[in-house]
mmCIF file of C-alpha atoms in Angstrom:
data_model
loop_
_atom_site.group_PDB
_atom_site.id
_atom_site.type_symbol
_atom_site.label_atom_id
_atom_site.label_comp_id
_atom_site.label_asym_id
_atom_site.label_seq_id
_atom_site.Cartn_x
_atom_site.Cartn_y
_atom_site.Cartn_z
ATOM 1 C CA MET G 1 -76.673 -79.812 185.711
ATOM 2 C CA ARG G 2 -73.193 -78.983 186.946
ATOM 3 C CA ILE G 3 -70.949 -82.040 187.332
ATOM 4 C CA LEU G 4 -68.705 -81.894 190.320
ATOM 5 C CA GLU G 5 -66.943 -85.214 190.061
ATOM 6 C CA THR G 6 -66.897 -88.243 187.723
ATOM 7 C CA ARG G 7 -65.934 -91.852 188.050
ATOM 8 C CA SER G 8 -65.823 -94.609 185.465
ATOM 9 C CA LEU G 9 -66.412 -98.346 185.871
ATOM 10 C CA ARG G 10 -66.788 -101.446 183.762
ATOM 11 C CA TRP G 11 -69.241 -104.186 184.700
ATOM 12 C CA PRO G 12 -68.354 -107.368 182.790
ATOM 13 C CA ASP G 13 -71.550 -109.157 183.836
ATOM 14 C CA GLU G 14 -74.807 -109.068 185.810
ATOM 15 C CA ALA G 15 -72.864 -110.215 188.904
ATOM 16 C CA ALA G 16 -70.879 -106.983 188.795
ATOM 17 C CA THR G 17 -74.055 -105.004 188.524
ATOM 18 C CA GLN G 18 -75.408 -106.780 191.617
ATOM 19 C CA ALA G 19 -72.190 -106.323 193.517
ATOM 20 C CA PHE G 20 -72.240 -102.537 192.774
ATOM 21 C CA ALA G 21 -75.843 -102.244 193.937
ATOM 22 C CA GLU G 22 -75.065 -104.119 197.154
ATOM 23 C CA ARG G 23 -72.203 -101.689 197.899
ATOM 24 C CA LEU G 24 -74.290 -98.687 196.958
ATOM 25 C CA ALA G 25 -76.973 -99.923 199.424
ATOM 26 C CA ARG G 26 -74.429 -99.756 202.206
ATOM 27 C CA CYS G 27 -73.714 -96.071 201.604
ATOM 28 C CA PRO G 28 -75.198 -93.963 204.440
ATOM 29 C CA SER G 29 -75.694 -91.000 202.033
ATOM 30 C CA LEU G 30 -77.985 -93.009 199.851
ATOM 31 C CA ARG G 31 -81.010 -92.762 202.186
ATOM 32 C CA ASP G 32 -82.268 -89.367 200.900
ATOM 33 C CA ALA G 33 -80.430 -89.211 197.576
ATOM 34 C CA ASN G 34 -81.790 -88.432 194.180
ATOM 35 C CA LEU G 35 -80.271 -90.741 191.499
ATOM 36 C CA GLU G 36 -80.880 -90.517 187.763
ATOM 37 C CA LEU G 37 -80.299 -93.568 185.601
ATOM 38 C CA HIS G 38 -79.383 -92.877 182.044
ATOM 39 C CA GLY G 39 -78.950 -95.407 179.111
ATOM 40 C CA SER G 40 -80.622 -96.810 176.091
ATOM 41 C CA LEU G 41 -83.272 -99.542 176.183
ATOM 42 C CA GLY G 42 -81.687 -102.700 177.607
ATOM 43 C CA ALA G 43 -78.720 -100.921 179.127
ATOM 44 C CA GLY G 44 -79.540 -102.263 182.571
ATOM 45 C CA LYS G 45 -81.280 -99.399 184.405
ATOM 46 C CA THR G 46 -84.110 -101.481 185.744
ATOM 47 C CA SER G 47 -81.781 -104.434 186.606
ATOM 48 C CA LEU G 48 -79.651 -102.080 188.651
ATOM 49 C CA VAL G 49 -82.742 -100.779 190.526
ATOM 50 C CA ARG G 50 -83.978 -104.302 191.196
ATOM 51 C CA HIS G 51 -80.544 -105.341 192.654
ATOM 52 C CA LEU G 52 -80.441 -102.156 194.677
ATOM 53 C CA LEU G 53 -83.953 -102.682 196.074
ATOM 54 C CA ARG G 54 -83.078 -106.320 196.980
ATOM 55 C CA ALA G 55 -79.886 -105.138 198.682
ATOM 56 C CA LEU G 56 -81.996 -102.571 200.672
ATOM 57 C CA GLY G 57 -84.190 -105.484 201.845
ATOM 58 C CA VAL G 58 -87.166 -105.418 199.543
ATOM 59 C CA ALA G 59 -88.652 -108.846 199.221
ATOM 60 C CA GLY G 60 -91.257 -110.215 196.853
ATOM 61 C CA ARG G 61 -92.024 -108.848 193.394
ATOM 62 C CA ILE G 62 -90.319 -105.707 192.207
ATOM 63 C CA LYS G 63 -92.289 -104.252 189.383
ATOM 64 C CA SER G 64 -90.948 -101.884 186.744
ATOM 65 C CA PRO G 65 -92.963 -98.587 186.820
ATOM 66 C CA SER G 66 -92.998 -98.425 183.056
ATOM 67 C CA TYR G 67 -96.782 -98.148 182.898
ATOM 68 C CA ALA G 68 -97.482 -96.731 186.379
ATOM 69 C CA VAL G 69 -94.584 -94.239 186.193
ATOM 70 C CA LEU G 70 -94.012 -94.655 189.980
ATOM 71 C CA GLU G 71 -93.519 -97.637 192.293
ATOM 72 C CA SER G 72 -92.888 -96.805 195.943
ATOM 73 C CA TYR G 73 -91.370 -98.942 198.683
ATOM 74 C CA ASP G 74 -91.493 -98.384 202.430
ATOM 75 C CA LEU G 75 -88.342 -100.149 203.586
ATOM 76 C CA ALA G 76 -89.919 -100.624 207.079
ATOM 77 C CA ASP G 77 -92.120 -103.337 205.436
ATOM 78 C CA TRP G 78 -88.919 -105.338 205.016
ATOM 79 C CA GLY G 79 -87.155 -104.522 208.336
ATOM 80 C CA GLY G 80 -85.310 -101.441 206.981
ATOM 81 C CA GLN G 81 -85.944 -97.812 207.245
ATOM 82 C CA GLY G 82 -86.840 -95.107 204.738
ATOM 83 C CA LEU G 83 -88.833 -94.719 201.573
ATOM 84 C CA VAL G 84 -87.816 -95.451 198.008
ATOM 85 C CA SER G 85 -89.602 -93.911 195.031
ATOM 86 C CA HIS G 86 -88.764 -95.512 191.688
ATOM 87 C CA PHE G 87 -89.779 -93.485 188.629
ATOM 88 C CA ASP G 88 -89.751 -94.457 184.988
ATOM 89 C CA PHE G 89 -90.467 -91.444 182.722
ATOM 90 C CA TYR G 90 -90.135 -93.400 179.469
ATOM 91 C CA ARG G 91 -93.721 -92.839 178.406
ATOM 92 C CA PHE G 92 -93.762 -89.085 179.113
ATOM 93 C CA SER G 93 -94.240 -87.085 175.928
ATOM 94 C CA ASP G 94 -94.081 -83.683 177.624
ATOM 95 C CA PRO G 95 -91.938 -82.808 180.684
ATOM 96 C CA ARG G 96 -94.920 -80.926 182.104
ATOM 97 C CA GLU G 97 -96.545 -84.292 182.798
ATOM 98 C CA TRP G 98 -94.181 -84.559 185.743
ATOM 99 C CA GLU G 99 -95.700 -81.451 187.314
ATOM 100 C CA ASP G 100 -99.240 -82.453 186.457
ATOM 101 C CA ALA G 101 -98.686 -85.832 188.165
ATOM 102 C CA GLY G 102 -97.803 -84.148 191.468
ATOM 103 C CA PHE G 103 -94.274 -85.585 191.778
ATOM 104 C CA ARG G 104 -92.768 -82.320 193.073
ATOM 105 C CA ASP G 105 -93.967 -83.280 196.619
ATOM 106 C CA ILE G 106 -92.231 -86.669 196.444
ATOM 107 C CA PHE G 107 -88.977 -85.103 195.371
ATOM 108 C CA THR G 108 -89.005 -82.639 198.224
ATOM 109 C CA ALA G 109 -89.868 -85.260 200.865
ATOM 110 C CA PRO G 110 -87.308 -87.509 202.539
ATOM 111 C CA GLY G 111 -86.433 -90.816 200.842
ATOM 112 C CA LEU G 112 -84.428 -92.245 197.999
ATOM 113 C CA LYS G 113 -85.548 -91.240 194.507
ATOM 114 C CA LEU G 114 -84.557 -93.378 191.459
ATOM 115 C CA SER G 115 -85.474 -91.954 188.054
ATOM 116 C CA GLU G 116 -85.203 -93.856 184.809
ATOM 117 C CA TRP G 117 -85.427 -91.870 181.589
ATOM 118 C CA PRO G 118 -85.046 -88.485 183.455
ATOM 119 C CA GLU G 119 -84.528 -86.739 180.141
ATOM 120 C CA LYS G 120 -88.252 -87.208 179.449
ATOM 121 C CA ALA G 121 -88.906 -84.892 182.420
ATOM 122 C CA ALA G 122 -86.152 -82.467 181.542
ATOM 123 C CA GLY G 123 -86.328 -79.091 183.283
ATOM 124 C CA MET G 124 -88.762 -80.350 185.912
ATOM 125 C CA LEU G 125 -86.612 -82.661 188.007
ATOM 126 C CA PRO G 126 -84.351 -81.247 190.798
ATOM 127 C CA ASP G 127 -80.620 -81.695 190.260
ATOM 128 C CA ALA G 128 -79.555 -85.251 190.665
ATOM 129 C CA ASP G 129 -77.086 -86.062 193.485
ATOM 130 C CA LEU G 130 -75.724 -88.814 191.251
ATOM 131 C CA GLN G 131 -76.264 -89.661 187.624
ATOM 132 C CA VAL G 132 -75.503 -93.209 186.565
ATOM 133 C CA HIS G 133 -74.831 -93.488 182.786
ATOM 134 C CA LEU G 134 -74.989 -97.066 181.472
ATOM 135 C CA ASN G 135 -73.626 -98.114 178.072
ATOM 136 C CA THR G 136 -73.796 -101.654 176.653
ATOM 137 C CA GLU G 137 -70.651 -102.786 174.864
ATOM 138 C CA ASN G 138 -70.461 -105.248 172.047
ATOM 139 C CA ASP G 139 -69.494 -108.077 174.489
ATOM 140 C CA ASP G 140 -72.547 -107.290 176.644
ATOM 141 C CA SER G 141 -70.463 -105.746 179.349
ATOM 142 C CA ARG G 142 -71.449 -102.312 180.650
ATOM 143 C CA THR G 143 -69.324 -99.163 180.850
ATOM 144 C CA VAL G 144 -70.651 -96.952 183.658
ATOM 145 C CA GLU G 145 -70.026 -93.311 184.399
ATOM 146 C CA LEU G 146 -70.989 -91.985 187.786
ATOM 147 C CA ARG G 147 -71.499 -88.225 187.841
ATOM 148 C CA ALA G 148 -71.819 -86.338 191.078
ATOM 149 C CA GLY G 149 -73.970 -83.199 190.710
ATOM 150 C CA THR G 150 -74.182 -82.181 194.348
ATOM 151 C CA ALA G 151 -72.163 -82.427 197.591
ATOM 152 C CA ARG G 152 -74.271 -85.474 198.548
ATOM 153 C CA GLY G 153 -73.275 -87.058 195.217
ATOM 154 C CA GLN G 154 -69.584 -86.464 195.972
ATOM 155 C CA VAL G 155 -70.028 -88.079 199.376
ATOM 156 C CA LEU G 156 -71.650 -91.037 197.697
ATOM 157 C CA LEU G 157 -68.713 -91.433 195.390
ATOM 158 C CA GLN G 158 -66.363 -91.280 198.389
ATOM 159 C CA GLU G 159 -68.397 -93.856 200.200
ATOM 160 C CA LEU G 160 -68.379 -96.164 197.194
ATOM 161 C CA GLN G 161 -64.625 -95.736 196.766
ATOM 162 C CA ALA G 162 -64.147 -96.652 200.459
ATOM 163 C CA LEU G 163 -66.182 -99.878 199.779
ATOM 164 C CA GLU G 164 -63.883 -100.850 196.816
ATOM 165 C CA ILE G 165 -66.589 -101.363 194.258
ATOM 166 C CA PRO G 166 -65.928 -103.857 191.501
ATOM 167 C CA GLY G 167 -65.497 -102.824 187.927
ATOM 168 C CA GLY G 168 -62.512 -100.616 188.450
ATOM 169 C CA PRO G 169 -61.522 -97.793 190.697
ATOM 170 C CA VAL G 170 -64.222 -95.265 191.488
#
Protein backbone atom coordinates (compact mmCIF):
# COMPACT_ATOMS: atom_id res chain seq x y z
CA MET A 1 0.00 0.00 0.00
CA ARG A 2 1.20 3.45 -0.86
CA ILE A 3 1.38 5.86 2.09
CA LEU A 4 0.31 9.40 1.22
CA GLU A 5 0.62 11.02 4.64
CA THR A 6 1.61 10.03 8.18
CA ARG A 7 0.95 11.44 11.64
CA SER A 8 2.36 10.31 14.99
CA LEU A 9 0.68 10.44 18.40
CA ARG A 10 1.26 9.30 21.94
CA TRP A 11 -1.56 8.08 24.14
CA PRO A 12 -0.45 8.08 27.78
CA ASP A 13 -3.49 6.15 28.99
CA GLU A 14 -6.88 4.65 28.18
CA ALA A 15 -8.54 8.05 28.49
CA ALA A 16 -6.42 9.31 25.58
CA THR A 17 -7.50 6.32 23.50
CA GLN A 18 -11.12 7.11 24.29
CA ALA A 19 -10.68 10.81 23.49
CA PHE A 20 -9.12 9.93 20.13
CA ALA A 21 -12.01 7.56 19.31
CA GLU A 22 -14.56 10.24 20.21
CA ARG A 23 -12.89 12.74 17.90
CA LEU A 24 -12.55 10.18 15.11
CA ALA A 25 -16.28 9.46 15.41
CA ARG A 26 -16.97 13.14 14.67
CA CYS A 27 -15.11 13.02 11.33
CA PRO A 28 -17.58 13.13 8.43
CA SER A 29 -15.24 11.08 6.21
CA LEU A 30 -15.32 8.13 8.61
CA ARG A 31 -18.77 6.93 7.53
CA ASP A 32 -17.59 4.84 4.55
CA ALA A 33 -13.91 4.52 5.46
CA ASN A 34 -11.79 1.40 5.55
CA LEU A 35 -9.50 1.38 8.62
CA GLU A 36 -6.83 -1.18 9.41
CA LEU A 37 -5.67 -1.65 13.00
CA HIS A 38 -2.13 -2.95 13.42
CA GLY A 39 -0.33 -3.95 16.59
CA SER A 40 0.71 -6.87 18.72
CA LEU A 41 -1.59 -8.72 21.11
CA GLY A 42 -2.65 -6.32 23.83
CA ALA A 43 -1.69 -3.19 21.89
CA GLY A 44 -5.21 -1.79 22.19
CA LYS A 45 -6.83 -2.49 18.83
CA THR A 46 -10.08 -3.87 20.25
CA SER A 47 -10.18 -1.19 22.96
CA LEU A 48 -9.94 1.50 20.29
CA VAL A 49 -12.77 -0.13 18.32
CA ARG A 50 -14.96 -0.39 21.44
CA HIS A 51 -14.42 3.29 22.25
CA LEU A 52 -15.15 4.22 18.63
CA LEU A 53 -18.36 2.17 18.52
CA ARG A 54 -19.51 3.75 21.80
CA ALA A 55 -18.76 7.20 20.38
CA LEU A 56 -20.81 6.31 17.28
CA GLY A 57 -23.73 5.50 19.57
CA VAL A 58 -23.60 1.72 19.92
CA ALA A 59 -25.13 0.71 23.25
CA GLY A 60 -25.08 -2.67 24.93
CA ARG A 61 -22.46 -5.35 24.62
CA ILE A 62 -19.74 -4.90 22.03
CA LYS A 63 -18.23 -8.29 21.28
CA SER A 64 -14.79 -8.92 19.88
CA PRO A 65 -15.08 -10.78 16.58
CA SER A 66 -12.10 -13.01 17.44
CA TYR A 67 -14.08 -16.21 16.90
CA ALA A 68 -16.86 -15.03 14.61
CA VAL A 69 -14.40 -12.99 12.45
CA LEU A 70 -17.11 -10.36 11.84
CA GLU A 71 -19.43 -8.35 14.05
CA SER A 72 -21.77 -5.92 12.30
CA TYR A 73 -23.56 -2.89 13.71
CA ASP A 74 -26.40 -0.94 12.13
CA LEU A 75 -26.04 2.47 13.75
CA ALA A 76 -29.74 3.16 13.07
CA ASP A 77 -30.43 0.74 15.93
CA TRP A 78 -28.86 3.34 18.24
CA GLY A 79 -30.17 6.52 16.65
CA GLY A 80 -27.29 7.00 14.22
CA GLN A 81 -26.85 6.23 10.58
CA GLY A 82 -24.69 3.86 8.60
CA LEU A 83 -23.25 0.40 9.02
CA VAL A 84 -20.07 -0.69 10.77
CA SER A 85 -18.33 -3.99 10.04
CA HIS A 86 -15.68 -5.00 12.58
CA PHE A 87 -13.36 -7.77 11.41
CA ASP A 88 -10.75 -9.71 13.33
CA PHE A 89 -8.60 -11.84 11.03
CA TYR A 90 -6.33 -13.15 13.81
CA ARG A 91 -7.41 -16.77 13.35
CA PHE A 92 -6.94 -16.78 9.56
CA SER A 93 -4.20 -19.17 8.48
CA ASP A 94 -4.51 -18.39 4.76
CA PRO A 95 -5.49 -15.04 3.21
CA ARG A 96 -7.80 -16.89 0.80
CA GLU A 97 -10.13 -17.53 3.75
CA TRP A 98 -11.18 -13.89 3.31
CA GLU A 99 -12.42 -14.58 -0.22
CA ASP A 100 -14.03 -17.87 0.80
CA ALA A 101 -15.94 -16.09 3.58
CA GLY A 102 -17.55 -13.72 1.07
CA PHE A 103 -16.19 -10.53 2.60
CA ARG A 104 -15.54 -8.86 -0.77
CA ASP A 105 -19.19 -7.77 -0.92
CA ILE A 106 -18.98 -6.11 2.48
CA PHE A 107 -15.85 -4.17 1.54
CA THR A 108 -17.48 -2.85 -1.65
CA ALA A 109 -20.73 -1.83 0.11
CA PRO A 110 -21.24 1.47 1.96
CA GLY A 111 -20.29 1.56 5.62
CA LEU A 112 -17.32 1.78 7.95
CA LYS A 113 -14.95 -1.20 7.90
CA LEU A 114 -12.59 -1.82 10.84
CA SER A 115 -10.06 -4.63 10.41
CA GLU A 116 -7.88 -6.06 13.15
CA TRP A 117 -4.95 -8.24 12.06
CA PRO A 118 -5.29 -7.25 8.37
CA GLU A 119 -1.92 -8.84 7.61
CA LYS A 120 -3.64 -12.23 8.02
CA ALA A 121 -5.71 -11.37 4.92
CA ALA A 122 -2.78 -9.84 3.04
CA GLY A 123 -3.33 -9.34 -0.66
CA MET A 124 -7.10 -9.76 -0.34
CA LEU A 125 -8.18 -6.56 1.41
CA PRO A 126 -8.68 -3.36 -0.55
CA ASP A 127 -6.31 -0.51 0.25
CA ALA A 128 -7.00 0.99 3.64
CA ASP A 129 -7.98 4.63 3.82
CA LEU A 130 -6.23 4.83 7.16
CA GLN A 131 -3.88 2.44 8.92
CA VAL A 132 -3.61 2.80 12.69
CA HIS A 133 -0.37 1.30 14.04
CA LEU A 134 -0.37 0.86 17.84
CA ASN A 135 2.76 0.12 19.87
CA THR A 136 2.83 -0.45 23.62
CA GLU A 137 5.67 1.28 25.43
CA ASN A 138 7.36 0.17 28.68
CA ASP A 139 5.22 2.59 30.71
CA ASP A 140 2.02 1.14 29.14
CA SER A 141 1.48 4.25 27.03
CA ARG A 142 0.88 3.82 23.31
CA THR A 143 2.72 5.33 20.41
CA VAL A 144 0.42 5.60 17.45
CA GLU A 145 1.16 6.13 13.80
CA LEU A 146 -1.69 7.08 11.48
CA ARG A 147 -0.97 6.34 7.82
CA ALA A 148 -3.26 7.65 5.10
CA GLY A 149 -3.30 5.40 2.04
CA THR A 150 -6.02 7.16 0.05
CA ALA A 151 -7.44 10.61 -0.50
CA ARG A 152 -10.19 9.76 2.03
CA GLY A 153 -7.48 8.87 4.54
CA GLN A 154 -5.81 12.23 3.99
CA VAL A 155 -9.15 13.96 4.57
CA LEU A 156 -9.59 11.97 7.79
CA LEU A 157 -6.18 13.17 8.99
CA GLN A 158 -7.15 16.76 8.16
CA GLU A 159 -10.47 16.39 9.98
CA LEU A 160 -8.68 14.94 13.03
CA GLN A 161 -6.17 17.77 12.99
CA ALA A 162 -9.00 20.30 12.93
CA LEU A 163 -10.44 18.59 16.03
CA GLU A 164 -7.11 18.90 17.91
CA ILE A 165 -6.80 15.28 18.95
CA PRO A 166 -4.93 14.55 22.18
CA GLY A 167 -1.63 12.77 22.14
CA GLY A 168 0.27 15.32 20.16
CA PRO A 169 -0.21 17.10 16.88
CA VAL A 170 -1.67 15.12 14.03
